[in-house]
CSV table of C-alpha atoms in Angstrom, one decimal:
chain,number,residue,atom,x,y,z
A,545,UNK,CA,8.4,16.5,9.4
A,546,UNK,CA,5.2,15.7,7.7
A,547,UNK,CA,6.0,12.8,5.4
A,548,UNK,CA,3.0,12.7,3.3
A,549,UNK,CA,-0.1,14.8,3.9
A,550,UNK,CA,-3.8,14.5,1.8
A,551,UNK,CA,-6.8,16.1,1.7
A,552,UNK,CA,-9.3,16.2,2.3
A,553,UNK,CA,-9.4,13.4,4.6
A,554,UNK,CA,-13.2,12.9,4.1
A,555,UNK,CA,-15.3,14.0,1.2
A,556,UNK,CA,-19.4,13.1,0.2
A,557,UNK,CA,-20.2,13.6,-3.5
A,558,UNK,CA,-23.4,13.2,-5.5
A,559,UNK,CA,-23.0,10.7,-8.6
A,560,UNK,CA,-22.1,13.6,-11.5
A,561,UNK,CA,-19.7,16.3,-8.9
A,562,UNK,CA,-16.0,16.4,-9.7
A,563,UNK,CA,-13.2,16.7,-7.2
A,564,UNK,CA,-9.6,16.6,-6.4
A,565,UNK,CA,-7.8,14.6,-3.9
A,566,UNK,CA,-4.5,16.6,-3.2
A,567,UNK,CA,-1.4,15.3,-1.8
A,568,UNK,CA,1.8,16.9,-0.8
A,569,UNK,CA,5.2,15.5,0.4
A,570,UNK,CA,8.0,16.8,2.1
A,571,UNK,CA,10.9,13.8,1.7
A,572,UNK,CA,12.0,14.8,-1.5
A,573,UNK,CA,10.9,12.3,-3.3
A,574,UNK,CA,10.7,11.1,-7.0
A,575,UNK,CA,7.9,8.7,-7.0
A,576,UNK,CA,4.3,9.3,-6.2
A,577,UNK,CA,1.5,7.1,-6.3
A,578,UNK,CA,-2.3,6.8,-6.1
A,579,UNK,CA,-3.9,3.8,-4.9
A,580,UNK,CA,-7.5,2.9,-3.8
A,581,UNK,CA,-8.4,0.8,-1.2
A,582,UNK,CA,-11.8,-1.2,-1.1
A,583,UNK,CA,-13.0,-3.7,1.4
A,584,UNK,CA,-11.5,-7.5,0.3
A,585,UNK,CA,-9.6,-5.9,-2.2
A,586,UNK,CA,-6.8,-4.6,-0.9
A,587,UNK,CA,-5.0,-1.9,-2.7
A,588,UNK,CA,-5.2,-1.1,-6.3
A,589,UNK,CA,-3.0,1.1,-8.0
A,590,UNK,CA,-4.5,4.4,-9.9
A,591,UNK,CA,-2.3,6.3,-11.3
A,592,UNK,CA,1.8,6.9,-10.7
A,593,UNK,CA,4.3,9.3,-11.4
A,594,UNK,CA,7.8,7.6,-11.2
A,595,UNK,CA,9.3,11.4,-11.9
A,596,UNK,CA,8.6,15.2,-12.2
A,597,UNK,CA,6.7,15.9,-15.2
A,598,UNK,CA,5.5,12.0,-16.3
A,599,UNK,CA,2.7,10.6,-15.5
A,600,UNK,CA,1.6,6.8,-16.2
A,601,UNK,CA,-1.5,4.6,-15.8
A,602,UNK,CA,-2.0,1.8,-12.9
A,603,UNK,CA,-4.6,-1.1,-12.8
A,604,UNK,CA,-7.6,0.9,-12.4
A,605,UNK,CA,-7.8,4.6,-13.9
A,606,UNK,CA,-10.5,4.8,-15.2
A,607,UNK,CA,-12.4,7.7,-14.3
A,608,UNK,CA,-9.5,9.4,-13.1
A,609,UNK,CA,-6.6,12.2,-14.1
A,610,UNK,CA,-3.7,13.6,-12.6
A,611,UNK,CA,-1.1,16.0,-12.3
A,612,UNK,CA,2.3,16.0,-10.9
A,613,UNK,CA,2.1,19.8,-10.7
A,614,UNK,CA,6.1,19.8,-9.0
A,615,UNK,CA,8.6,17.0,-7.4
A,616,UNK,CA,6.3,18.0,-4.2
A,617,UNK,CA,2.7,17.7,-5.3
A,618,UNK,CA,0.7,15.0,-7.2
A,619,UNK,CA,-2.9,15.1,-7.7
A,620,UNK,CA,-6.4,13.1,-8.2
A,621,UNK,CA,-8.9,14.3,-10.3
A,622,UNK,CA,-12.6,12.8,-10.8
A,623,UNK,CA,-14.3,14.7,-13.1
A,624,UNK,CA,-17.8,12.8,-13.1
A,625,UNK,CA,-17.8,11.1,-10.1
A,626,UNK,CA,-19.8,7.7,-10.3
A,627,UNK,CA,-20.6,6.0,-7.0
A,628,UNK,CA,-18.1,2.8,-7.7
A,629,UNK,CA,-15.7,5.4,-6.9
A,630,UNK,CA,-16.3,5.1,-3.4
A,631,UNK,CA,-13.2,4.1,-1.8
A,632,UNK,CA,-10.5,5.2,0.4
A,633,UNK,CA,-7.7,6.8,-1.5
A,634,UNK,CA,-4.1,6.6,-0.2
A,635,UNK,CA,-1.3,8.9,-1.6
A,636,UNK,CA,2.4,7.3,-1.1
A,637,UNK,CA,5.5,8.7,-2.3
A,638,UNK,CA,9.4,6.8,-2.5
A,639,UNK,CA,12.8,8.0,-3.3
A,640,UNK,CA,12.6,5.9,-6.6
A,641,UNK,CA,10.0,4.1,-8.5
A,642,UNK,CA,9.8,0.5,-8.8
A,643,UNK,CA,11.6,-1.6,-5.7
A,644,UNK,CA,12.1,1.1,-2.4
A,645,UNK,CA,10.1,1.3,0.3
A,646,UNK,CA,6.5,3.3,-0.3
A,647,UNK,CA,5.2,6.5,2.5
A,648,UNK,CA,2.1,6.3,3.0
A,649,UNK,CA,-0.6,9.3,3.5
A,650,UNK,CA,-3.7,8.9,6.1
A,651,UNK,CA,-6.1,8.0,3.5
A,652,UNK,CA,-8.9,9.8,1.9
A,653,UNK,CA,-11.8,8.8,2.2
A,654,UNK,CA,-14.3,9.2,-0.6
A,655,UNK,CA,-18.5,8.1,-0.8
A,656,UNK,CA,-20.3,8.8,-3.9
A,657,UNK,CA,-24.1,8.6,-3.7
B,206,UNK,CA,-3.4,-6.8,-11.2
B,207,UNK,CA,-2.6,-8.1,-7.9
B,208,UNK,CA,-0.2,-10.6,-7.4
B,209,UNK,CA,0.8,-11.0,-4.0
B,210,UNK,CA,-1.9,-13.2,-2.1
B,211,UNK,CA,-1.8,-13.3,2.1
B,212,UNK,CA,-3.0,-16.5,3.9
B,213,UNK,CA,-5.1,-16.3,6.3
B,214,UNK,CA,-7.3,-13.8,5.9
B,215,UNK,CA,-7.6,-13.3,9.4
B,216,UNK,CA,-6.2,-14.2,13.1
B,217,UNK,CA,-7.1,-14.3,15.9
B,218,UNK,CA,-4.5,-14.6,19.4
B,219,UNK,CA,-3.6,-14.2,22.5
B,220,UNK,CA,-1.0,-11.8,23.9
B,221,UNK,CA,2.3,-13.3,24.1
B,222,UNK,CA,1.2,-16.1,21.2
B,223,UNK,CA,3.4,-15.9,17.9
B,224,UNK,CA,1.4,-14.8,14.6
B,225,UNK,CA,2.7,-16.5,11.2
B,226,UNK,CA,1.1,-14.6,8.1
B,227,UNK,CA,2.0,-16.2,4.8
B,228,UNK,CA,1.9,-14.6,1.3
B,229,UNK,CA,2.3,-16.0,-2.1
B,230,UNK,CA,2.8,-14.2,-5.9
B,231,UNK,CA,3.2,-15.4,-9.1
B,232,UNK,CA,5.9,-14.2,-11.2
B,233,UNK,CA,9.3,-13.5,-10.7
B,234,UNK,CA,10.4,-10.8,-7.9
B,235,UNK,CA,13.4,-8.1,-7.2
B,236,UNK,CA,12.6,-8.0,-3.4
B,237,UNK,CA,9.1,-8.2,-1.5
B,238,UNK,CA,7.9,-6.4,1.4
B,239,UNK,CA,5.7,-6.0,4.6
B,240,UNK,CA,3.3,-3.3,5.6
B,241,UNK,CA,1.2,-3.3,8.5
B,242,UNK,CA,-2.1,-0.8,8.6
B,243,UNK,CA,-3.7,0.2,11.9
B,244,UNK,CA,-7.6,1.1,11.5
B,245,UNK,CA,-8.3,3.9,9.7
B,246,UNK,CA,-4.7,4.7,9.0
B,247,UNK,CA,-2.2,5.0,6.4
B,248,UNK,CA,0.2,1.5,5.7
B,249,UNK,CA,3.8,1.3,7.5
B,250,UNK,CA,6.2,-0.1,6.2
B,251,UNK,CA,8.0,-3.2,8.4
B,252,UNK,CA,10.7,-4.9,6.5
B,253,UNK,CA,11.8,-5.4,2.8
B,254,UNK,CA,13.8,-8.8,1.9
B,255,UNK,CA,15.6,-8.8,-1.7
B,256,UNK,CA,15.1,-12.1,-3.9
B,257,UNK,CA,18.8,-13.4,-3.0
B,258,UNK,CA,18.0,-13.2,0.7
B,259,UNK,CA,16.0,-16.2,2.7
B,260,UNK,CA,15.7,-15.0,5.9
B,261,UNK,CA,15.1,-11.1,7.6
B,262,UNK,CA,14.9,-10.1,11.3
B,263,UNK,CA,13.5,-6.7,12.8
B,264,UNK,CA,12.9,-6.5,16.6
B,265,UNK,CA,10.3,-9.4,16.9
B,266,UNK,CA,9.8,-9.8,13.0
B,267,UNK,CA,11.2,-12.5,11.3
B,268,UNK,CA,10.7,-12.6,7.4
B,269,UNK,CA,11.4,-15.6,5.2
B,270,UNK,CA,11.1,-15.9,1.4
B,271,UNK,CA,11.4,-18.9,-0.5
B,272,UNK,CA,11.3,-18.0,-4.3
B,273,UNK,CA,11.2,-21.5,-5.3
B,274,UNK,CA,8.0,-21.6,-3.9
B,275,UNK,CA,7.4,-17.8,-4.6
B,276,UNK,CA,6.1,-17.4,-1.1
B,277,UNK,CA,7.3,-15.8,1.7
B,278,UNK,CA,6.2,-15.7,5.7
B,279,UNK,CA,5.8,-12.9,8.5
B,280,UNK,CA,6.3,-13.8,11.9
B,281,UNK,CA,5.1,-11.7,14.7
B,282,UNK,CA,7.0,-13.0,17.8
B,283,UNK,CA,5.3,-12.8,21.5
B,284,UNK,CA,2.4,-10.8,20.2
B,285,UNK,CA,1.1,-7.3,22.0
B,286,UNK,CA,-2.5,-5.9,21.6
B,287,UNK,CA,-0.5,-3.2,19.7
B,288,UNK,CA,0.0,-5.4,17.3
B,289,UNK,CA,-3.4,-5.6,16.2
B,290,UNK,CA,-3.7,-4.6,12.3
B,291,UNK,CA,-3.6,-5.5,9.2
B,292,UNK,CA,-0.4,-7.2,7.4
B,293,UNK,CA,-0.1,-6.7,3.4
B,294,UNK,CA,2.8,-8.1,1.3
B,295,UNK,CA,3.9,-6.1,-1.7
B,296,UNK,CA,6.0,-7.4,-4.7
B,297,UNK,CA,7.4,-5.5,-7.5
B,298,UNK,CA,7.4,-8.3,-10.4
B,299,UNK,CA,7.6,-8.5,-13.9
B,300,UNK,CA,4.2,-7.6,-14.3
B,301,UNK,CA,4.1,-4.6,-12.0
B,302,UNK,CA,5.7,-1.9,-13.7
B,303,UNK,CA,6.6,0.8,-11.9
B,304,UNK,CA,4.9,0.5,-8.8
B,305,UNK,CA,4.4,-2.4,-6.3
B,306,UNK,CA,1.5,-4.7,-5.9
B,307,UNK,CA,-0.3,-5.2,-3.0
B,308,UNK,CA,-2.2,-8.3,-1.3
B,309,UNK,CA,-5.6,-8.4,-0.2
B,310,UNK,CA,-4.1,-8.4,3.5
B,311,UNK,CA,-4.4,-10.6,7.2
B,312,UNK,CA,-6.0,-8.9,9.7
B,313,UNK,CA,-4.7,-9.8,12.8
B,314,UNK,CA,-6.3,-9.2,16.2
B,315,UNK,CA,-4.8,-9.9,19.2
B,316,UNK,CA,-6.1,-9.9,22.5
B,317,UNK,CA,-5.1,-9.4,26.0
């Protein structure tokens, strides 16, 4: 049983390049969620999708789209990657949105130059 | 924005010591939780306590919340070198929408 898998797990950009973070779980879950994690800042949320098919902006998403492409898979687009996008990006999923308990992914981590 | 806030920012023990991490928020909660991140790794989740609940225990955790004081506590009992990590609080208050909001975490390093 997987839980929650990303990738890639490591990824160099140049300032300008586009990617996509993809993560995939296997709990059946609702709720998916992107969140960045920087050094003394803890975990900010990106982007979260409390259901199939709907989609809703976190603290910071700038910069960012996504796509809940079926209950299984939700995913991270930067389309101009700028190097304050550095960061490790953590994927978490949860039966329901709002108070359960979060699965988190390994991380993926990101540096823009 | 972040609302739950973790005090210390880091700790430093002894194996066998207890660890008391402490985290505060600012508006009202429906339950808060723990979650502990090993370098390089994803977050765990430890314990959850709901807001009509004072006190939570899990193998040698012990949670309290006092929402008077809109703080709660994590205590690590006879701390292992496996214990080494880092401890966030989460809360999903008023202001958090969907999703939960993370601290800026304790890291906790305990040594043999």
């Amino acid at each position: 049983n997987a839980g929650v898998t990303q990738t890639p797990k490591f990824q160099v950009l140049k300032t300008g390049q586009s990617m996509t973070l993809q993560c995939a779980q296997d709990m059946n879950h609702n709720s998916m969620y992107w969140y960045r994690q920087d050094p003394g800042m803890g975990l900010r949320l990106i982007y979260y999708s409390a259901s199939e098919g709907t989609t809703d902006k976190g603290e910071v998403p700038n910069g960012y789209n996504v796509s809940r492409l079926n209950k299984r898979e939700f995913s991270l687009r930067l389309e101009s990657a700028a190097p304050s996008q550095t960061s490790v990006y953590f994927c978490a999923s949860s039966v329901t949105g709002g108070t359960g308990e979060l699965f988190f992914g390994e991380g993926s981590r990101l540096t823009v130059l | 924005s972040q609302q739950g806030e973790e005090d210390p920012q880091a700790l430093s023990i002894q194996e066998g010591e207890n660890a008391t991490m402490n985290c505060s928020y600012k508006t009202s909660i429906n339950n808060l939780q723990w979650y502990r991140q090993n370098s390089g790794r994803g977050l765990v989740h430890l314990i959850l306590i709901r807001s009509n609940e004072r006190e939570k225990h899990s193998g040698r955790l012990r949670v309290t919340l006092d929402t008077s004081k809109k703080s709660s506590s994590l205590l690590i009992t006879a701390s292992r070198a496996a214990d080494t990590a880092s401890y966030f609080c989460a809360t999903d208050g008023s202001n958090s929408g969907y999703a939960l909001n993370f601290g800026k975490g304790t890291s906790l390093l305990v040594t043999p």
